[in-house]
Each structure stands twice: as structure tokens, then as C-alpha cells.
Amino acid sequence: MYRGGISRGGPESRLPDPHLVDWTAMILRWFHLVTGAAWIGASFYFVWLNNHVRPVDSGDPTRGLAGEVFAIHGGAFYRVSKFGGAPEQLPNVLHWFKWEAYLTWVTGMLLLGVTYWMDARSMMVDPAVRDLSPSTAVGVGAGSLVLGYVVYDVLCRAMSRQPLALAALGAALFTGASYALFALLGARAATMHLGAMIGTIMAANVLFVIIPGQRAMVDAMVAGREPPLERGKAGALRSFHNNYFTLPALFVMVSNHYPVIWSHRYAWLLVVGICVLGGLIRHGFNLAGVGRPRPFVPSIAGAAGLVVLAVVTRAPTPEAATATVNVTAVQQVIAARCLSCHSQTPTQAGFVAPPKGLALDDRATIEANRAKIGAQVSNGAMPLGNLTAMTDDERQLVVNWAAGG
Ligand code: HEC
């Protein structure tokens, strides 16, 4: 069903066709997931390869090999060799792994643009946080991505010999960035831009350091010079960082669907905390790869940390309402504050169907979704960006009703 949804000539008429916006976002998200899976899959595979190459048998005639791996997959046997340095001769076809990284970033940025920047008024600005103009909010979001990489890059170059200090300083700065974004943007947009910041650093590492380093090594070999190993080393450090960024980046991307995370009072800290735990979980797999004893202790600690966070962030159950809440009053509040979006026929520009299929037009549906409504209204996630200016009293009324009044 397509209803238009644009009030032509009205103040919202600059918004593009919401039907096409939804389709564009869907296709971009799909593409983004596929390229992201290819990128992270290749990254995990090469980490695994590196960790599993074993010295070749002494009788092996091939020269310069550091080790090899035998594997079986999809009904075929594979033998993959790793060179200690550079091979004596370059093969005719050398495979590079970069397009999955670039396309993940490009589709991610387009998706960020379509879902957040183009609809900054409702998706990025939260007047209760700070009443930015939509274009300022977009500037803050985009600026955070550029600044994030520039600061990270400067630190990496200056502190490449102090990896632990670099990690500690990086975590502290990331926490500061999170605090700043949550102080300026709506919580959901702040969270998504933190994820985009990690993703941007990862993709920029590939574009500006890893691939140029490899290119320099190959060029030197072709020219018959000694390959510049320090370029390879700089790339290896960035690859190493990217490896730790994978789990945090994926967490932030999916957390977008969970207001329980980003609408928490201390969401700026919670998001950073979960990212650190994600890095810890990944660390266990890296230790296992190099054959350390009891490698999964950090992973188990990370998983336990998640359970602890789930428990300590639990809000106290609202006091049971003393008086029975008048359902008609609740329905009136919902009609005033929610129906512009959550209706079979939404009037809010940008919506052609009720979000998440939740249409609160009739009392039976409202009753049936009592718990969901209570959760979203009490944690402040709904009304979205409080576009419909719900008052605190109305919010309390709905929460009391949901709590069983
Ligand atoms: C400006 C539009 C808008 C308004 C107004 C609005 N919502 Fe929403 N609502 C959304 C969007 C968009 C989503 C989907 C968010 C997502 O993708 O996670 C949503 C999701 C929800 C969900 C989650 C549904 C699910 O199945 O996960 C609930 C519950 C909800 N809204 C309740 C409300 C209530 C109650 C109000 C009024 C107090 C309200 N909303 C006002 C846009 C709106």
C-alpha cells in the first residue's frame, strides 16, 4: 500500500518519497550485510590461517616457505602455504582483499545517510538532549567519523612501540567520544555514529595503510629492490587492531535494534563497556590461535561481564500503581502522541506503514501490546525523538497503566 505520505507544498515537502527511501535503505542494508560478512569472514579466515600454519616437512622442495596448512572444506582438500618473507617471484595473478572492506564502508555510509542524515530532525536530534539544528547534528555525526580516524592515526604513528599504552589511551578517548556524542545527539544516533566511527577506522586502515604498504612491497619486488618491511609492519599493526575492532563494530550495528542498550541513562558508558568486552572475547580466540594454555579465560570473562552488565543495568520495577489507570485516558494519550506514526494510515512524513507493523488504532491492540508499550515509553525510546512532545505526566500515566494499574 502506498499513500504518498508527503504533504506536498507543506513544510515537509523537501523529504523524498518515503516509499523509495525505505526500498533504498533495505537494499543498502542487505548489500552492507553481505559485504560486511565477506570482509569479516576473510579477516577471520586469514587470522586463522596465520595461527595454523605449521613448519613444512624438511623434505619439501619449495623454498622460502614459513609453513603450510592442510584443510578440507566443501568436499575438497586444500594445501595453503605461507611465505616467510616475499616469494622469489611474483605470480601472474596475486589476489588482494580490499573491495569487501571498501564496499562495506561505502554501503554503510550510504545507509547512515539515508536512515539518519536525510531524516536528521527525527533520527538525530533529541531536543531533550540538545536542540541542535538538523544540519548541525549531521555535521557533528560526520565530523566525529573524520576526527575519530585522524586522532587514531596520529596516535598509531606516535605510539606504535607502546601497544598497551596505545590501547589504554584509545579506550579513554573512545569513551570521551561516546560521552560527547551522547551529549549532542539523540541516543540512537549517538550509538550508531560510534559504530560508524569504528567501521571508518577499520576501512581507512585498509585504504590508507594496509593496502599502500602491500603495494609498496610489491612495487619494490617488481623493481628488484628489497621490499620495505617496515611498511608491512605498519600494516600488520592496523590489521591487528582491525581484528580487535570486529566484535565491537558488529555489536554496535545490532545494538541499534535494542533500546534497552542505547536508551539507558549511562548508555555512553554501557556501549563502551560492551565494546571492551567484545575485544576481550576476541582476545581469547587470538590466544587459542597461537596455542596459549587456557586461552579462553578472557572470552569467558568477557561473556561473564555481559551477564553482569545485563543485571546491573536493570531498572527497578516501577511501583505498582495504587489507583487503576483509566484505559480511555491512556488511549487518548496514545492517539495524541503515537498514532501519527503507529497507525494503519500514518500522517507523519516519512512513514507509509506503521513502524514495526505496530498500529495502535484500536484498544484491543493497545492492550495486547501493553508490555512492549510500557518498556518503550518508560525508557524514553518512544515517541521517537519525542517528536510528538509527550509530557512527563502522560509518560507516567502510560507507564503506570503498563505496570498493571
Ligand atoms: C515519529 C514516529 C513515531 C512515534 C510518534 C512513535 N513511534 Fe514507536 N516506533 C517508531 C519507529 C520508527 C519504530 C521502530 C524502531 C526500530 O526500528 O527499532 C518504533 C517502534 C516502536 C515499538 C517497538 C515495536 C517492536 O515490535 O519492536 C513500540 C512498542 C513503540 N514504537 C511504541 C510507541 C508508542 C507507545 C508511542 C507513543 C507514545 C510511539 N511508539 C510513538 C516510530 C514512532
Short mmCIF file of C-alpha atoms and ligand atoms in Angstrom, two decimals:
data_model
loop_
_atom_site.label_atom_id
_atom_site.label_comp_id
_atom_site.label_asym_id
_atom_site.label_seq_id
_atom_site.Cartn_x
_atom_site.Cartn_y
_atom_site.Cartn_z
CA MET A 1 0.00 0.00 0.00
CA TYR A 2 1.42 3.37 -0.91
CA ARG A 3 -0.17 6.51 0.38
CA GLY A 4 2.34 9.12 -0.52
CA GLY A 5 2.92 10.46 2.94
CA ILE A 6 4.32 13.73 1.71
CA SER A 7 2.30 16.82 2.40
CA ARG A 8 3.02 18.46 -0.92
CA GLY A 9 3.80 22.12 -0.61
CA GLY A 10 3.86 21.80 3.18
CA PRO A 11 6.93 22.31 5.34
CA GLU A 12 7.89 18.63 4.94
CA SER A 13 7.76 18.66 1.16
CA ARG A 14 11.55 18.55 0.94
CA LEU A 15 11.51 14.96 2.21
CA PRO A 16 12.00 12.45 -0.59
CA ASP A 17 9.44 9.81 -1.38
CA PRO A 18 9.32 7.62 1.78
CA HIS A 19 8.44 4.51 -0.18
CA LEU A 20 11.62 4.80 -2.24
CA VAL A 21 13.63 5.76 0.84
CA ASP A 22 12.56 2.52 2.54
CA TRP A 23 13.43 0.46 -0.52
CA THR A 24 16.80 2.18 -0.85
CA ALA A 25 17.57 1.58 2.82
CA MET A 26 16.54 -2.07 2.55
CA ILE A 27 18.74 -2.71 -0.48
CA LEU A 28 21.69 -0.85 1.06
CA ARG A 29 21.34 -2.73 4.35
CA TRP A 30 21.27 -6.04 2.52
CA PHE A 31 24.33 -5.10 0.46
CA HIS A 32 26.09 -3.81 3.58
CA LEU A 33 25.49 -7.09 5.43
CA VAL A 34 26.77 -9.16 2.50
CA THR A 35 29.97 -7.13 2.01
CA GLY A 36 30.47 -6.93 5.78
CA ALA A 37 30.16 -10.71 6.07
CA ALA A 38 32.67 -11.12 3.22
CA TRP A 39 35.11 -8.66 4.84
CA ILE A 40 34.97 -10.03 8.35
CA GLY A 41 34.85 -13.60 7.03
CA ALA A 42 38.06 -13.04 5.04
CA SER A 43 39.64 -11.30 8.02
CA PHE A 44 38.81 -14.19 10.38
CA TYR A 45 40.00 -16.70 7.80
CA PHE A 46 43.43 -15.06 7.40
CA VAL A 47 43.87 -14.73 11.16
CA TRP A 48 43.03 -18.41 11.42
CA LEU A 49 45.47 -19.28 8.60
CA ASN A 50 48.28 -17.34 10.25
CA ASN A 51 47.64 -19.09 13.52
CA HIS A 52 47.55 -22.54 11.99
CA VAL A 53 50.46 -22.64 9.54
CA ARG A 54 52.91 -25.28 10.69
CA PRO A 55 56.53 -25.61 9.55
CA VAL A 56 56.79 -27.58 6.32
CA ASP A 57 58.32 -31.09 6.27
CA SER A 58 62.08 -31.00 5.84
CA GLY A 59 61.83 -32.78 2.50
CA ASP A 60 59.72 -30.04 0.96
CA PRO A 61 61.40 -28.73 -2.18
CA THR A 62 59.62 -25.36 -2.19
CA ARG A 63 61.90 -22.57 -0.98
CA GLY A 64 61.15 -19.74 1.38
CA LEU A 65 58.08 -21.27 2.98
CA ALA A 66 57.32 -20.48 6.61
CA GLY A 67 54.68 -23.13 6.86
CA GLU A 68 51.53 -24.55 5.48
CA VAL A 69 48.02 -25.61 6.36
CA PHE A 70 46.02 -28.58 5.20
CA ALA A 71 42.28 -28.25 5.26
CA ILE A 72 39.18 -29.93 3.96
CA HIS A 73 36.14 -27.89 3.03
CA GLY A 74 33.18 -28.43 0.76
CA GLY A 75 34.35 -31.88 -0.27
CA ALA A 76 37.85 -30.86 -1.40
CA PHE A 77 41.32 -30.89 0.17
CA TYR A 78 43.38 -27.69 0.33
CA ARG A 79 47.04 -27.01 0.96
CA VAL A 80 47.85 -23.37 1.65
CA SER A 81 51.46 -22.21 2.01
CA LYS A 82 52.74 -19.13 3.77
CA PHE A 83 56.00 -17.43 2.82
CA GLY A 84 58.42 -16.29 5.49
CA GLY A 85 59.25 -13.11 3.58
CA ALA A 86 58.50 -12.33 -0.02
CA PRO A 87 58.38 -15.08 -2.66
CA GLU A 88 61.26 -15.12 -5.12
CA GLN A 89 58.92 -14.49 -7.99
CA LEU A 90 55.54 -12.86 -8.05
CA PRO A 91 52.79 -15.00 -9.53
CA ASN A 92 50.87 -13.75 -12.54
CA VAL A 93 47.74 -13.38 -10.52
CA LEU A 94 48.04 -12.01 -6.99
CA HIS A 95 44.75 -11.68 -5.09
CA TRP A 96 44.19 -8.59 -2.99
CA PHE A 97 41.50 -8.37 -0.37
CA LYS A 98 40.19 -4.84 -0.27
CA TRP A 99 36.91 -4.45 -2.09
CA GLU A 100 34.91 -6.12 0.65
CA ALA A 101 36.29 -3.52 3.08
CA TYR A 102 35.67 -0.54 0.81
CA LEU A 103 32.18 -1.64 -0.18
CA THR A 104 31.22 -2.33 3.42
CA TRP A 105 32.20 1.22 4.29
CA VAL A 106 30.56 2.80 1.24
CA THR A 107 27.26 0.94 1.72
CA GLY A 108 27.39 1.67 5.45
CA MET A 109 27.87 5.39 4.87
CA LEU A 110 25.05 5.48 2.31
CA LEU A 111 22.81 3.65 4.76
CA LEU A 112 23.77 6.08 7.53
CA GLY A 113 22.94 8.92 5.15
CA VAL A 114 19.58 7.53 4.10
CA THR A 115 18.36 6.49 7.54
CA TYR A 116 19.92 9.14 9.79
CA TRP A 117 21.29 12.18 7.95
CA MET A 118 18.42 12.63 5.50
CA ASP A 119 15.92 12.48 8.34
CA ALA A 120 18.08 14.20 10.94
CA ARG A 121 15.16 16.02 12.53
CA SER A 122 13.60 12.81 13.82
CA MET A 123 16.55 10.41 13.74
CA MET A 124 19.43 12.51 15.10
CA VAL A 125 18.12 15.45 17.08
CA ASP A 126 16.67 14.95 20.52
CA PRO A 127 15.64 18.33 21.98
CA ALA A 128 15.76 16.79 25.46
CA VAL A 129 19.48 16.17 24.91
CA ARG A 130 20.35 19.27 22.89
CA ASP A 131 18.28 21.28 20.50
CA LEU A 132 20.64 21.20 17.54
CA SER A 133 19.52 22.13 14.07
CA PRO A 134 19.34 19.06 11.81
CA SER A 135 22.30 20.25 9.74
CA THR A 136 24.43 20.80 12.86
CA ALA A 137 23.53 17.29 14.01
CA VAL A 138 24.66 15.87 10.68
CA GLY A 139 27.85 17.94 10.96
CA VAL A 140 28.52 16.53 14.42
CA GLY A 141 27.92 12.98 13.16
CA ALA A 142 30.06 13.29 10.05
CA GLY A 143 32.75 15.27 11.87
CA SER A 144 33.02 12.59 14.55
CA LEU A 145 33.89 9.99 11.90
CA VAL A 146 36.66 12.10 10.36
CA LEU A 147 38.05 13.24 13.71
CA GLY A 148 37.93 9.68 15.03
CA TYR A 149 40.23 8.40 12.29
CA VAL A 150 42.59 11.40 12.33
CA VAL A 151 43.17 11.11 16.09
CA TYR A 152 43.55 7.33 15.90
CA ASP A 153 46.02 7.61 13.01
CA VAL A 154 48.19 10.20 14.76
CA LEU A 155 48.30 8.07 17.92
CA CYS A 156 49.15 4.90 15.99
CA ARG A 157 52.09 6.58 14.30
CA ALA A 158 53.35 8.15 17.52
CA MET A 159 52.88 5.14 19.80
CA SER A 160 53.48 2.11 17.59
CA ARG A 161 56.06 0.83 20.08
CA GLN A 162 53.80 1.09 23.15
CA PRO A 163 50.83 -1.09 22.20
CA LEU A 164 49.36 -1.30 25.70
CA ALA A 165 49.56 2.43 26.36
CA LEU A 166 48.05 2.97 22.91
CA ALA A 167 45.16 0.63 23.73
CA ALA A 168 44.53 2.34 27.08
CA LEU A 169 44.65 5.84 25.60
CA GLY A 170 42.49 4.71 22.68
CA ALA A 171 39.85 3.31 25.04
CA ALA A 172 39.87 6.52 27.10
CA LEU A 173 39.45 8.70 24.02
CA PHE A 174 36.71 6.46 22.66
CA THR A 175 34.89 6.84 26.00
CA GLY A 176 35.23 10.62 25.67
CA ALA A 177 33.88 10.49 22.11
CA SER A 178 30.94 8.44 23.33
CA TYR A 179 30.21 10.93 26.11
CA ALA A 180 30.34 13.83 23.65
CA LEU A 181 28.11 12.16 21.06
CA PHE A 182 25.52 11.21 23.68
CA ALA A 183 25.61 14.81 24.96
CA LEU A 184 24.92 16.19 21.49
CA LEU A 185 22.77 13.73 19.54
CA GLY A 186 19.77 11.52 20.18
CA ALA A 187 20.86 8.30 21.90
CA ARG A 188 20.21 6.02 18.96
CA ALA A 189 22.12 8.25 16.54
CA ALA A 190 24.97 8.64 19.04
CA THR A 191 25.28 4.85 19.27
CA MET A 192 25.20 4.34 15.52
CA HIS A 193 27.85 7.00 14.93
CA LEU A 194 30.15 5.30 17.43
CA GLY A 195 29.79 2.11 15.39
CA ALA A 196 30.37 4.04 12.18
CA MET A 197 33.47 5.56 13.79
CA ILE A 198 34.93 2.10 14.45
CA GLY A 199 33.95 0.96 10.95
CA THR A 200 35.52 4.07 9.41
CA ILE A 201 38.79 3.48 11.27
CA MET A 202 38.80 -0.13 10.07
CA ALA A 203 38.15 0.73 6.43
CA ALA A 204 40.59 3.66 6.50
CA ASN A 205 43.25 1.32 7.90
CA VAL A 206 42.80 -0.83 4.82
CA LEU A 207 42.73 2.11 2.39
CA PHE A 208 45.46 4.33 3.80
CA VAL A 209 47.90 1.94 5.47
CA ILE A 210 47.46 -1.76 4.78
CA ILE A 211 46.94 -1.72 1.01
CA PRO A 212 49.51 1.07 0.26
CA GLY A 213 52.04 -0.87 2.39
CA GLN A 214 51.41 -4.01 0.39
CA ARG A 215 51.55 -2.01 -2.82
CA ALA A 216 54.98 -0.62 -1.82
CA MET A 217 56.24 -4.13 -1.09
CA VAL A 218 55.05 -5.46 -4.44
CA ASP A 219 56.44 -2.44 -6.34
CA ALA A 220 59.83 -2.87 -4.68
CA MET A 221 59.90 -6.52 -5.63
CA VAL A 222 58.99 -5.79 -9.22
CA ALA A 223 61.79 -3.18 -9.34
CA GLY A 224 64.19 -5.72 -7.85
CA ARG A 225 64.64 -3.78 -4.61
CA GLU A 226 64.43 -5.12 -1.06
CA PRO A 227 60.72 -4.88 -0.02
CA PRO A 228 60.23 -2.17 2.65
CA LEU A 229 59.40 -4.40 5.57
CA GLU A 230 58.56 -1.50 7.91
CA ARG A 231 55.60 -0.68 5.66
CA GLY A 232 54.42 -4.22 6.07
CA LYS A 233 54.84 -3.91 9.83
CA ALA A 234 52.74 -0.75 9.99
CA GLY A 235 50.05 -2.58 8.04
CA ALA A 236 50.28 -5.55 10.38
CA LEU A 237 49.63 -3.29 13.39
CA ARG A 238 46.50 -1.88 11.72
CA SER A 239 45.36 -5.38 10.81
CA PHE A 240 45.89 -6.40 14.39
CA HIS A 241 43.72 -3.51 15.57
CA ASN A 242 41.04 -4.29 12.99
CA ASN A 243 40.94 -7.82 14.33
CA TYR A 244 40.02 -6.49 17.79
CA PHE A 245 37.52 -3.99 16.33
CA THR A 246 35.39 -6.63 14.56
CA LEU A 247 33.27 -7.73 17.52
CA PRO A 248 32.70 -4.20 18.91
CA ALA A 249 31.75 -2.92 15.44
CA LEU A 250 29.22 -5.72 14.93
CA PHE A 251 27.81 -5.21 18.42
CA VAL A 252 27.17 -1.52 17.83
CA MET A 253 25.49 -2.23 14.50
CA VAL A 254 22.99 -4.66 16.01
CA SER A 255 22.53 -2.67 19.24
CA ASN A 256 20.61 -0.17 17.14
CA HIS A 257 17.62 -2.53 17.47
CA TYR A 258 17.84 -2.61 21.27
CA PRO A 259 16.66 0.49 23.12
CA VAL A 260 17.50 -1.46 26.29
CA ILE A 261 21.12 -0.55 25.46
CA TRP A 262 21.06 2.94 23.96
CA SER A 263 18.25 4.41 26.00
CA HIS A 264 19.94 3.55 29.29
CA ARG A 265 20.87 6.52 31.47
CA TYR A 266 24.53 5.63 31.19
CA ALA A 267 24.36 4.37 27.62
CA TRP A 268 27.55 6.28 26.71
CA LEU A 269 29.43 4.14 29.23
CA LEU A 270 27.45 0.96 28.61
CA VAL A 271 28.19 0.97 24.87
CA VAL A 272 31.92 1.47 25.51
CA GLY A 273 31.86 -1.25 28.18
CA ILE A 274 30.29 -3.78 25.81
CA CYS A 275 32.83 -2.86 23.10
CA VAL A 276 35.68 -3.54 25.54
CA LEU A 277 34.10 -6.88 26.48
CA GLY A 278 33.80 -7.69 22.76
CA GLY A 279 37.52 -7.06 22.36
CA LEU A 280 38.19 -9.32 25.36
CA ILE A 281 36.10 -12.11 23.86
CA ARG A 282 38.04 -11.81 20.60
CA HIS A 283 41.33 -11.85 22.56
CA GLY A 284 40.57 -15.37 23.80
CA PHE A 285 40.22 -16.61 20.23
CA ASN A 286 43.52 -14.99 19.29
CA LEU A 287 45.26 -16.66 22.24
CA ALA A 288 43.73 -20.00 21.25
CA GLY A 289 45.03 -19.49 17.73
CA VAL A 290 48.63 -19.24 18.91
CA GLY A 291 48.26 -22.21 21.22
CA ARG A 292 48.37 -20.48 24.61
CA PRO A 293 47.28 -22.57 27.59
CA ARG A 294 43.75 -21.80 28.85
CA PRO A 295 43.20 -19.28 26.06
CA PHE A 296 39.51 -18.74 26.58
CA VAL A 297 39.79 -17.20 30.05
CA PRO A 298 39.44 -13.67 28.58
CA SER A 299 36.49 -14.76 26.43
CA ILE A 300 34.74 -16.28 29.41
CA ALA A 301 35.48 -13.17 31.45
CA GLY A 302 34.04 -11.06 28.61
CA ALA A 303 30.88 -13.16 28.43
CA ALA A 304 30.52 -13.04 32.22
CA GLY A 305 30.93 -9.27 32.01
CA LEU A 306 27.94 -9.14 29.66
CA VAL A 307 25.82 -11.05 32.18
CA VAL A 308 26.93 -8.67 34.94
CA LEU A 309 26.03 -5.65 32.80
CA ALA A 310 22.63 -7.16 31.98
CA VAL A 311 21.92 -7.49 35.70
CA VAL A 312 23.31 -4.19 36.99
CA THR A 313 21.63 -2.08 34.28
CA ARG A 314 18.21 -3.40 35.18
CA ALA A 315 15.97 -0.51 36.19
CA PRO A 316 13.96 -1.01 39.40
CA THR A 317 10.43 -2.23 38.64
CA PRO A 318 8.09 0.75 38.74
CA GLU A 319 5.96 0.91 41.86
CA ALA A 320 2.63 -0.77 41.27
CA ALA A 321 0.12 1.96 40.61
CA THR A 322 -2.23 2.49 43.50
CA ALA A 323 -5.20 3.60 41.50
CA THR A 324 -6.46 1.81 38.44
CA VAL A 325 -5.46 3.77 35.38
CA ASN A 326 -8.28 4.78 33.14
CA VAL A 327 -7.69 2.98 29.84
CA THR A 328 -9.58 5.61 27.94
CA ALA A 329 -7.10 8.20 29.20
CA VAL A 330 -4.24 6.01 28.01
CA GLN A 331 -5.88 5.58 24.63
CA GLN A 332 -6.21 9.35 24.34
CA VAL A 333 -2.53 9.84 25.09
CA ILE A 334 -1.62 7.23 22.51
CA ALA A 335 -3.87 8.84 19.93
CA ALA A 336 -2.18 12.19 20.53
CA ARG A 337 1.41 11.04 20.81
CA CYS A 338 1.80 7.78 18.88
CA LEU A 339 -0.79 7.50 16.12
CA SER A 340 0.94 9.92 13.78
CA CYS A 341 3.34 7.02 13.17
CA HIS A 342 1.78 3.89 14.69
CA SER A 343 -1.38 3.85 12.64
CA GLN A 344 -2.56 1.89 9.62
CA THR A 345 -2.58 5.28 7.96
CA PRO A 346 0.38 7.24 9.43
CA THR A 347 0.36 11.01 8.96
CA GLN A 348 4.00 11.57 9.96
CA ALA A 349 6.05 12.44 6.88
CA GLY A 350 8.42 9.64 6.06
CA PHE A 351 6.09 6.82 7.17
CA VAL A 352 3.95 4.88 4.73
CA ALA A 353 3.17 2.00 7.07
CA PRO A 354 3.14 1.66 10.87
CA PRO A 355 6.74 1.17 12.14
CA LYS A 356 7.41 -2.47 13.03
CA GLY A 357 3.86 -3.20 11.91
CA LEU A 358 2.60 -1.82 15.22
CA ALA A 359 -0.65 0.07 14.62
CA LEU A 360 -2.21 1.30 17.84
CA ASP A 361 -5.51 2.43 16.32
CA ASP A 362 -7.76 0.27 18.48
CA ARG A 363 -7.98 -0.55 22.14
CA ALA A 364 -7.52 -4.32 21.69
CA THR A 365 -4.12 -3.84 20.01
CA ILE A 366 -3.10 -1.37 22.70
CA GLU A 367 -3.99 -3.90 25.41
CA ALA A 368 -2.25 -6.72 23.57
CA ASN A 369 0.99 -4.70 23.40
CA ARG A 370 0.88 -3.40 26.97
CA ALA A 371 4.32 -4.72 27.99
CA LYS A 372 6.06 -3.53 24.82
CA ILE A 373 4.48 -0.10 25.03
CA GLY A 374 5.40 0.21 28.71
CA ALA A 375 9.02 -0.70 28.01
CA GLN A 376 9.46 1.70 25.09
CA VAL A 377 7.71 4.59 26.80
CA SER A 378 9.42 4.17 30.17
CA ASN A 379 12.92 4.02 28.71
CA GLY A 380 12.21 7.11 26.61
CA ALA A 381 12.76 5.41 23.24
CA MET A 382 9.20 6.25 22.22
CA PRO A 383 7.77 8.50 20.93
CA LEU A 384 10.70 8.51 18.52
CA GLY A 385 12.85 11.60 19.24
CA ASN A 386 9.80 12.75 21.24
CA LEU A 387 8.63 14.30 18.01
CA THR A 388 5.08 14.39 19.32
CA ALA A 389 6.15 16.19 22.52
CA MET A 390 4.81 13.71 25.06
CA THR A 391 4.75 15.26 28.55
CA ASP A 392 6.22 13.61 31.67
CA ASP A 393 2.74 13.22 33.15
CA GLU A 394 1.49 11.41 30.07
CA ARG A 395 4.56 9.19 30.13
CA GLN A 396 3.93 8.35 33.80
CA LEU A 397 0.30 7.55 33.03
CA VAL A 398 1.24 5.08 30.31
CA VAL A 399 3.96 3.52 32.47
CA ASN A 400 1.56 3.08 35.41
CA TRP A 401 -1.04 1.51 33.15
CA ALA A 402 1.55 -0.86 31.65
CA ALA A 403 2.78 -1.80 35.12
CA GLY A 404 -0.66 -3.22 35.81
CA GLY A 405 -2.72 -0.27 37.01
C1 HEC B 1 7.80 9.67 14.81
C2 HEC B 1 7.28 8.35 14.68
C3 HEC B 1 6.95 7.56 15.94
C4 HEC B 1 6.19 7.95 17.01
C5 HEC B 1 5.49 9.27 17.22
C6 HEC B 1 6.13 6.81 17.88
N1 HEC B 1 6.86 5.78 17.37
FE1 HEC B 1 7.08 3.93 18.16
N2 HEC B 1 8.32 3.39 16.67
C7 HEC B 1 8.70 4.21 15.64
C8 HEC B 1 9.72 3.54 14.87
C9 HEC B 1 10.44 4.08 13.63
C10 HEC B 1 9.92 2.29 15.47
C11 HEC B 1 10.88 1.21 15.02
C12 HEC B 1 12.20 1.43 15.73
C13 HEC B 1 13.21 0.38 15.34
O1 HEC B 1 13.42 0.13 14.17
O2 HEC B 1 13.79 -0.18 16.28
C14 HEC B 1 9.02 2.22 16.59
C15 HEC B 1 8.93 1.15 17.42
C16 HEC B 1 8.05 1.07 18.48
C17 HEC B 1 7.87 -0.11 19.31
C18 HEC B 1 8.63 -1.40 19.17
C19 HEC B 1 7.81 -2.35 18.34
C20 HEC B 1 8.50 -3.68 18.19
O3 HEC B 1 7.83 -4.62 17.78
O4 HEC B 1 9.71 -3.76 18.46
C21 HEC B 1 6.92 0.20 20.23
C22 HEC B 1 6.35 -0.70 21.33
C23 HEC B 1 6.52 1.57 20.01
N3 HEC B 1 7.23 2.07 18.94
C24 HEC B 1 5.59 2.25 20.75
C25 HEC B 1 5.30 3.59 20.60
C26 HEC B 1 4.41 4.32 21.46
C27 HEC B 1 3.65 3.74 22.64
C28 HEC B 1 4.40 5.61 21.02
C29 HEC B 1 3.66 6.78 21.62
C30 HEC B 1 3.90 7.05 22.98
C31 HEC B 1 5.25 5.66 19.85
N4 HEC B 1 5.78 4.43 19.63
C32 HEC B 1 5.44 6.80 19.07
C33 HEC B 1 8.21 5.47 15.35
C34 HEC B 1 7.39 6.19 16.18
#
